[in-house]
Amino acid sequence: VFDDPANPFTDIIYEKAEGIAKITINRPERRNAFRPQTVKELMRAFNDARDDNSIGVIIFTGKGTKAFCSGGDQSFRGKEGYADYDSFGRLNVLDLQVQIRRLPKPVIAMVAGYAVGGGHVLHMVCDLTIAADNAVFGQTGPKVGSVDAGYGASVMDRLVGPKRAREMWFMAKFYNAVEADKMGLVNTVVPLEKLEEETIKWCREILRNSPMAIRVAKSALNAVDDGHSGLQQMGGDATLLFYGTEEGTEGKNAYLQRRKPDFSRFPRLP
Ligand code: 2NE
């Protein structure tokens, strides 16, 4: 099924319209818990949304109103991570987190119901979170013998501060949408029935703004925390902008025309 072009996805729904991509985890009977296959499909969809230059913003959500995502599907968990069709386990959701973080377009988590465990980490690595009034947030790992010591710890620390982050991880408590809003975990809380409408409103507002400014803002906001890879991402933006200049083009043209480049007309700005 995975390679069938007519039906490329089993665990997710992928839609695109009006500059917006919507990626939905489609396992509501499991509260949208992910298995390795789910993550593989999510990565393919996010990659497509990244490469499609008609897309300016991505909504990430879960099917139904009971859950955004309840983390790793525990029935697929083994000693090496999560395993479904492979004979070995993996933690490929960590690759998905990095992909969302480095994707040069805003990703909005649209959360109804539970965003818990690895599902809570997924909403945290998104750029924005719009929560329905029935949303519930929290880490469950310590209750089921698991922990996300990567972005699950560091991004949370940035969002809610060191004391609250310790509380969330040590006690594995759940927080309602209003509490999450007060803690800085989400951008806004809206009535469940208005969730999609409000999220699309936010998308449209973003789409009215300069794509390059947004791209650079995202990489700049992540740069310090992401260390070398954050700087590499922002450096890539500088190269991208430079390639669009006459100065950059003169260098390429001179090489192709087998002549010395003439950079003398370009200013050495203060
Ligand atoms: C999400 C929550 C709180 C929902 O509770 P409720 O009462 O609304 O639903 P219920 O009845 O618990 O769940 C409905 C069905 O979904 C399954 C349940 O087993 C149940 O199945 P049936 O009895 O109908 O057959 N289900 C829900 N979440 C599941 C999961 N994650 N894996 C497998 N089946 C799941 C409640 O369901 C809950 O607490 N779920 C578990 C949350 C959890 O502990 N997630 C894993 C954390 S670890 C992790 O995600 C992780 C990590 O820490 C590091 C790296 C990667 C992943």
CSV table of C-alpha atoms and ligand atoms in Angstrom, one decimal:
chain,number,residue,atom,x,y,z
A,1,VAL,CA,0.0,0.0,0.0
A,2,PHE,CA,2.9,2.3,0.9
A,3,ASP,CA,4.1,2.5,-2.7
A,4,ASP,CA,0.7,2.6,-4.4
A,5,PRO,CA,0.6,6.1,-6.1
A,6,ALA,CA,-3.3,6.0,-6.1
A,7,ASN,CA,-3.4,5.5,-2.4
A,8,PRO,CA,0.0,6.7,-1.1
A,9,PHE,CA,-1.0,7.0,2.6
A,10,THR,CA,-2.6,4.6,5.1
A,11,ASP,CA,-2.0,6.5,8.4
A,12,ILE,CA,-2.3,10.1,7.4
A,13,ILE,CA,-4.4,12.4,5.2
A,14,TYR,CA,-2.6,15.0,3.1
A,15,GLU,CA,-4.4,17.9,1.5
A,16,LYS,CA,-3.4,21.1,-0.2
A,17,ALA,CA,-5.4,24.2,-1.1
A,18,GLU,CA,-5.0,28.0,-1.4
A,19,GLY,CA,-1.3,27.9,-0.4
A,20,ILE,CA,-2.0,25.8,2.7
A,21,ALA,CA,-1.0,22.2,3.2
A,22,LYS,CA,-2.9,20.2,5.8
A,23,ILE,CA,-1.4,17.0,7.3
A,24,THR,CA,-3.6,14.9,9.5
A,25,ILE,CA,-2.7,11.8,11.5
A,26,ASN,CA,-5.5,9.4,10.7
A,27,ARG,CA,-5.5,6.8,13.5
A,28,PRO,CA,-8.4,8.2,15.7
A,29,GLU,CA,-9.1,4.7,17.1
A,30,ARG,CA,-5.7,4.9,18.8
A,31,ARG,CA,-6.0,8.6,19.7
A,32,ASN,CA,-3.7,9.3,16.7
A,33,ALA,CA,-0.8,7.4,18.2
A,34,PHE,CA,2.0,7.1,15.7
A,35,ARG,CA,3.7,3.9,14.5
A,36,PRO,CA,6.9,4.0,12.3
A,37,GLN,CA,4.7,3.8,9.2
A,38,THR,CA,2.8,6.9,10.4
A,39,VAL,CA,6.0,8.8,10.8
A,40,LYS,CA,7.3,7.7,7.4
A,41,GLU,CA,4.2,9.0,5.8
A,42,LEU,CA,4.3,12.3,7.8
A,43,MET,CA,7.9,12.8,6.6
A,44,ARG,CA,6.9,12.3,3.0
A,45,ALA,CA,4.0,14.8,3.3
A,46,PHE,CA,6.1,17.4,5.1
A,47,ASN,CA,8.8,17.0,2.4
A,48,ASP,CA,6.2,17.5,-0.4
A,49,ALA,CA,4.9,20.6,1.4
A,50,ARG,CA,8.4,22.0,1.7
A,51,ASP,CA,9.2,21.4,-2.0
A,52,ASP,CA,5.9,22.7,-3.3
A,53,ASN,CA,6.4,26.4,-3.8
A,54,SER,CA,2.7,27.1,-4.0
A,55,ILE,CA,2.6,26.2,-0.3
A,56,GLY,CA,3.4,28.9,2.3
A,57,VAL,CA,2.1,27.4,5.6
A,58,ILE,CA,1.4,23.9,6.9
A,59,ILE,CA,-1.3,22.8,9.3
A,60,PHE,CA,-0.5,19.7,11.4
A,61,THR,CA,-3.4,18.0,13.1
A,62,GLY,CA,-5.1,14.8,14.2
A,63,LYS,CA,-8.3,13.2,12.9
A,64,GLY,CA,-11.3,13.8,15.0
A,65,THR,CA,-11.8,15.9,18.1
A,66,LYS,CA,-10.5,13.5,20.8
A,67,ALA,CA,-6.8,13.8,20.1
A,68,PHE,CA,-4.1,15.6,18.2
A,69,CYS,CA,-1.7,12.8,18.9
A,70,SER,CA,-1.1,10.4,21.9
A,71,GLY,CA,2.5,9.7,21.1
A,72,GLY,CA,4.2,6.5,20.1
A,73,ASP,CA,1.8,3.5,19.7
A,74,GLN,CA,2.8,1.4,22.7
A,75,SER,CA,1.7,-1.8,21.1
A,76,PHE,CA,4.5,-1.4,18.6
A,77,ARG,CA,7.2,-0.6,21.2
A,78,GLY,CA,10.1,-3.0,21.6
A,79,LYS,CA,13.6,-2.9,23.1
A,80,GLU,CA,15.0,-0.9,20.1
A,81,GLY,CA,12.1,1.6,19.7
A,82,TYR,CA,8.9,1.2,17.7
A,83,ALA,CA,8.6,-1.6,15.0
A,84,ASP,CA,5.8,-2.4,12.6
A,85,TYR,CA,6.8,-3.7,9.2
A,86,ASP,CA,10.4,-4.0,10.0
A,87,SER,CA,12.0,-6.6,12.2
A,88,PHE,CA,13.9,-3.9,14.1
A,89,GLY,CA,12.7,-0.9,16.1
A,90,ARG,CA,13.3,2.7,15.5
A,91,LEU,CA,12.6,6.2,16.9
A,92,ASN,CA,12.0,7.9,13.6
A,93,VAL,CA,9.7,10.5,15.2
A,94,LEU,CA,13.0,12.2,16.2
A,95,ASP,CA,13.8,12.7,12.5
A,96,LEU,CA,10.3,14.2,12.0
A,97,GLN,CA,10.8,16.7,14.8
A,98,VAL,CA,14.1,17.9,13.2
A,99,GLN,CA,12.3,18.1,9.8
A,100,ILE,CA,9.5,20.3,11.2
A,101,ARG,CA,12.0,22.5,13.0
A,102,ARG,CA,14.1,23.0,9.9
A,103,LEU,CA,11.3,23.3,7.4
A,104,PRO,CA,11.6,26.9,6.0
A,105,LYS,CA,7.8,27.5,6.2
A,106,PRO,CA,5.6,27.9,9.3
A,107,VAL,CA,4.1,24.8,10.7
A,108,ILE,CA,0.9,25.3,12.8
A,109,ALA,CA,-0.2,22.5,15.2
A,110,MET,CA,-4.0,22.6,15.3
A,111,VAL,CA,-4.9,20.7,18.5
A,112,ALA,CA,-8.2,19.3,19.6
A,113,GLY,CA,-8.2,16.8,22.5
A,114,TYR,CA,-5.1,15.1,23.7
A,115,ALA,CA,-1.6,16.2,22.7
A,116,VAL,CA,0.3,13.9,25.1
A,117,GLY,CA,3.6,12.0,25.2
A,118,GLY,CA,5.4,12.1,21.9
A,119,GLY,CA,2.3,13.9,20.5
A,120,HIS,CA,3.0,16.7,23.0
A,121,VAL,CA,6.6,17.0,21.7
A,122,LEU,CA,5.3,17.2,18.1
A,123,HIS,CA,3.0,20.2,18.9
A,124,MET,CA,5.9,21.8,20.8
A,125,VAL,CA,8.3,21.6,17.8
A,126,CYS,CA,5.7,23.3,15.6
A,127,ASP,CA,6.1,27.0,15.1
A,128,LEU,CA,2.6,27.9,16.4
A,129,THR,CA,-0.1,26.0,18.3
A,130,ILE,CA,-3.8,26.8,18.0
A,131,ALA,CA,-5.7,24.9,20.7
A,132,ALA,CA,-9.4,24.0,21.0
A,133,ASP,CA,-11.0,24.5,24.3
A,134,ASN,CA,-11.1,20.7,24.8
A,135,ALA,CA,-7.3,20.4,24.3
A,136,VAL,CA,-5.2,18.6,27.0
A,137,PHE,CA,-1.4,18.7,27.1
A,138,GLY,CA,1.2,16.8,28.9
A,139,GLN,CA,4.1,14.3,28.9
A,140,THR,CA,3.2,10.7,29.8
A,141,GLY,CA,6.6,9.1,29.2
A,142,PRO,CA,7.5,8.8,32.9
A,143,LYS,CA,4.3,6.8,33.4
A,144,VAL,CA,5.1,4.3,30.7
A,145,GLY,CA,8.8,4.1,31.0
A,146,SER,CA,9.8,6.5,28.3
A,147,VAL,CA,11.3,10.0,27.9
A,148,ASP,CA,12.2,12.4,25.1
A,149,ALA,CA,15.4,13.9,26.2
A,150,GLY,CA,16.0,15.8,23.0
A,151,TYR,CA,13.7,18.5,21.8
A,152,GLY,CA,11.1,17.1,24.2
A,153,ALA,CA,13.2,18.5,27.0
A,154,SER,CA,15.0,21.5,25.5
A,155,VAL,CA,12.2,23.1,23.5
A,156,MET,CA,9.9,22.6,26.5
A,157,ASP,CA,12.4,24.4,28.7
A,158,ARG,CA,12.4,27.4,26.3
A,159,LEU,CA,8.6,27.4,26.1
A,160,VAL,CA,7.5,27.1,29.7
A,161,GLY,CA,10.8,27.8,31.7
A,162,PRO,CA,12.9,25.5,33.7
A,163,LYS,CA,10.6,25.0,36.8
A,164,ARG,CA,7.5,24.2,34.8
A,165,ALA,CA,9.4,22.0,32.4
A,166,ARG,CA,10.6,19.9,35.4
A,167,GLU,CA,7.1,19.8,36.7
A,168,MET,CA,5.8,18.6,33.4
A,169,TRP,CA,8.4,15.8,33.1
A,170,PHE,CA,8.7,14.7,36.7
A,171,MET,CA,5.0,14.6,37.5
A,172,ALA,CA,3.6,13.8,34.0
A,173,LYS,CA,0.5,15.8,34.8
A,174,PHE,CA,-2.1,16.9,32.2
A,175,TYR,CA,-2.9,20.6,31.6
A,176,ASN,CA,-6.1,22.0,30.1
A,177,ALA,CA,-6.1,24.5,27.3
A,178,VAL,CA,-6.4,27.5,29.5
A,179,GLU,CA,-3.5,26.3,31.8
A,180,ALA,CA,-1.4,25.6,28.7
A,181,ASP,CA,-2.1,29.1,27.4
A,182,LYS,CA,-1.0,30.7,30.7
A,183,MET,CA,2.2,28.6,30.5
A,184,GLY,CA,3.1,29.8,27.1
A,185,LEU,CA,2.6,26.4,25.5
A,186,VAL,CA,0.1,27.6,22.9
A,187,ASN,CA,-0.7,30.8,21.0
A,188,THR,CA,-4.4,30.9,21.5
A,189,VAL,CA,-7.4,28.9,22.6
A,190,VAL,CA,-10.6,28.8,20.6
A,191,PRO,CA,-13.9,27.0,20.9
A,192,LEU,CA,-13.7,23.5,19.4
A,193,GLU,CA,-16.2,24.3,16.6
A,194,LYS,CA,-14.1,27.4,15.6
A,195,LEU,CA,-10.7,25.6,15.6
A,196,GLU,CA,-10.3,25.0,11.9
A,197,GLU,CA,-11.8,28.4,10.9
A,198,GLU,CA,-9.4,30.2,13.3
A,199,THR,CA,-6.4,28.2,12.1
A,200,ILE,CA,-7.1,29.1,8.5
A,201,LYS,CA,-7.5,32.7,9.5
A,202,TRP,CA,-4.0,32.6,11.0
A,203,CYS,CA,-2.7,30.8,7.8
A,204,ARG,CA,-4.2,33.5,5.6
A,205,GLU,CA,-2.6,36.3,7.6
A,206,ILE,CA,0.8,34.6,7.4
A,207,LEU,CA,0.3,34.1,3.6
A,208,ARG,CA,-0.2,37.8,3.2
A,209,ASN,CA,3.4,38.5,4.5
A,210,SER,CA,6.8,38.2,2.8
A,211,PRO,CA,7.8,34.5,2.4
A,212,MET,CA,11.5,35.3,2.6
A,213,ALA,CA,11.1,37.4,5.8
A,214,ILE,CA,9.2,34.5,7.4
A,215,ARG,CA,11.8,32.0,6.2
A,216,VAL,CA,14.6,34.0,7.7
A,217,ALA,CA,12.7,34.8,10.9
A,218,LYS,CA,12.1,31.0,11.5
A,219,SER,CA,15.7,30.1,11.0
A,220,ALA,CA,16.9,33.0,13.1
A,221,LEU,CA,14.5,32.2,15.9
A,222,ASN,CA,15.8,28.6,16.0
A,223,ALA,CA,19.5,29.4,15.3
A,224,VAL,CA,20.9,29.7,18.8
A,225,ASP,CA,19.1,26.7,20.2
A,226,ASP,CA,19.9,24.5,17.3
A,227,GLY,CA,23.6,25.3,17.4
A,228,HIS,CA,25.7,24.4,14.4
A,229,SER,CA,22.7,23.0,12.5
A,230,GLY,CA,20.7,26.2,13.3
A,231,LEU,CA,23.5,28.4,12.0
A,232,GLN,CA,23.8,26.2,8.9
A,233,GLN,CA,20.1,26.7,8.2
A,234,MET,CA,20.4,30.5,8.5
A,235,GLY,CA,23.7,30.4,6.5
A,236,GLY,CA,21.8,28.6,3.8
A,237,ASP,CA,19.3,31.5,3.7
A,238,ALA,CA,22.2,34.0,3.3
A,239,THR,CA,23.5,31.9,0.3
A,240,LEU,CA,20.0,31.7,-1.1
A,241,LEU,CA,19.7,35.5,-1.0
A,242,PHE,CA,23.2,36.0,-2.3
A,243,TYR,CA,22.5,33.8,-5.4
A,244,GLY,CA,19.7,36.3,-6.3
A,245,THR,CA,22.1,39.3,-6.4
A,246,GLU,CA,24.0,40.7,-9.5
A,247,GLU,CA,27.2,40.2,-7.5
A,248,GLY,CA,26.7,36.5,-7.1
A,249,THR,CA,25.5,36.1,-10.7
A,250,GLU,CA,28.7,38.0,-12.0
A,251,GLY,CA,30.9,35.3,-10.3
A,252,LYS,CA,28.9,32.5,-11.9
A,253,ASN,CA,28.8,34.1,-15.3
A,254,ALA,CA,32.5,34.9,-15.3
A,255,TYR,CA,33.3,31.2,-14.5
A,256,LEU,CA,31.0,29.9,-17.3
A,257,GLN,CA,32.3,32.5,-19.8
A,258,ARG,CA,36.0,31.7,-18.9
A,259,ARG,CA,36.8,35.3,-18.0
A,260,LYS,CA,38.0,37.0,-14.8
A,261,PRO,CA,35.0,38.2,-12.6
A,262,ASP,CA,34.6,42.0,-12.4
A,263,PHE,CA,33.4,42.7,-8.8
A,264,SER,CA,34.6,46.3,-8.9
A,265,ARG,CA,31.1,47.8,-9.4
A,266,PHE,CA,29.8,46.2,-6.3
A,267,PRO,CA,29.9,48.4,-3.1
A,268,ARG,CA,31.7,47.4,0.0
A,269,LEU,CA,28.9,48.4,2.3
A,270,PRO,CA,29.6,49.6,5.8
B,1,2NE,C1,-4.4,9.7,25.3
B,1,2NE,C2,-5.2,9.2,26.4
B,1,2NE,C3,-5.1,10.1,27.7
B,1,2NE,C4,-6.7,9.2,26.0
B,1,2NE,O1,-7.5,8.6,27.0
B,1,2NE,P1,-9.0,8.2,26.6
B,1,2NE,O2,-9.6,7.7,27.9
B,1,2NE,O3,-9.7,9.3,25.9
B,1,2NE,O4,-8.9,7.0,25.5
B,1,2NE,P2,-8.4,5.5,25.8
B,1,2NE,O5,-9.5,4.6,26.0
B,1,2NE,O6,-7.2,5.5,26.7
B,1,2NE,O7,-7.7,5.2,24.3
B,1,2NE,C5,-8.6,4.8,23.2
B,1,2NE,C6,-7.8,3.7,22.5
B,1,2NE,O8,-6.6,4.2,22.0
B,1,2NE,C7,-5.5,3.4,22.5
B,1,2NE,C8,-6.0,2.9,23.8
B,1,2NE,O9,-5.3,1.8,24.2
B,1,2NE,C9,-7.5,2.5,23.5
B,1,2NE,O10,-7.5,1.3,22.8
B,1,2NE,P3,-8.7,0.3,23.0
B,1,2NE,O11,-8.8,0.0,24.4
B,1,2NE,O12,-9.9,1.0,22.4
B,1,2NE,O13,-8.3,-0.9,22.2
B,1,2NE,N1,-4.4,4.3,22.7
B,1,2NE,C10,-4.3,5.6,23.1
B,1,2NE,N2,-3.1,6.0,23.1
B,1,2NE,C11,-2.3,5.0,22.7
B,1,2NE,C12,-0.9,4.9,22.6
B,1,2NE,N3,0.0,5.9,22.8
B,1,2NE,N4,-0.4,3.7,22.1
B,1,2NE,C13,-1.3,2.7,21.9
B,1,2NE,N5,-2.6,2.7,22.0
B,1,2NE,C14,-3.1,3.9,22.4
B,1,2NE,C15,-4.8,7.8,26.8
B,1,2NE,O14,-5.2,6.9,25.8
B,1,2NE,C16,-3.3,7.6,27.1
B,1,2NE,O15,-2.8,7.9,28.1
B,1,2NE,N6,-2.6,7.1,26.1
B,1,2NE,C17,-1.2,6.7,26.2
B,1,2NE,C18,-0.3,7.9,26.0
B,1,2NE,C19,1.1,7.5,26.1
B,1,2NE,O16,1.6,7.1,27.1
B,1,2NE,N7,1.9,7.6,25.0
B,1,2NE,C20,3.3,7.2,24.8
B,1,2NE,C21,4.3,8.2,25.5
B,1,2NE,S1,6.0,7.8,25.1
B,1,2NE,C22,6.2,8.5,23.6
B,1,2NE,O17,5.2,8.9,22.9
B,1,2NE,C23,7.5,8.7,23.0
B,1,2NE,C24,8.6,9.0,23.8
B,1,2NE,O18,8.4,9.3,25.1
B,1,2NE,C25,9.9,9.1,23.2
B,1,2NE,C26,10.1,8.9,21.9
B,1,2NE,C27,9.0,8.6,21.1
B,1,2NE,C28,7.7,8.4,21.6
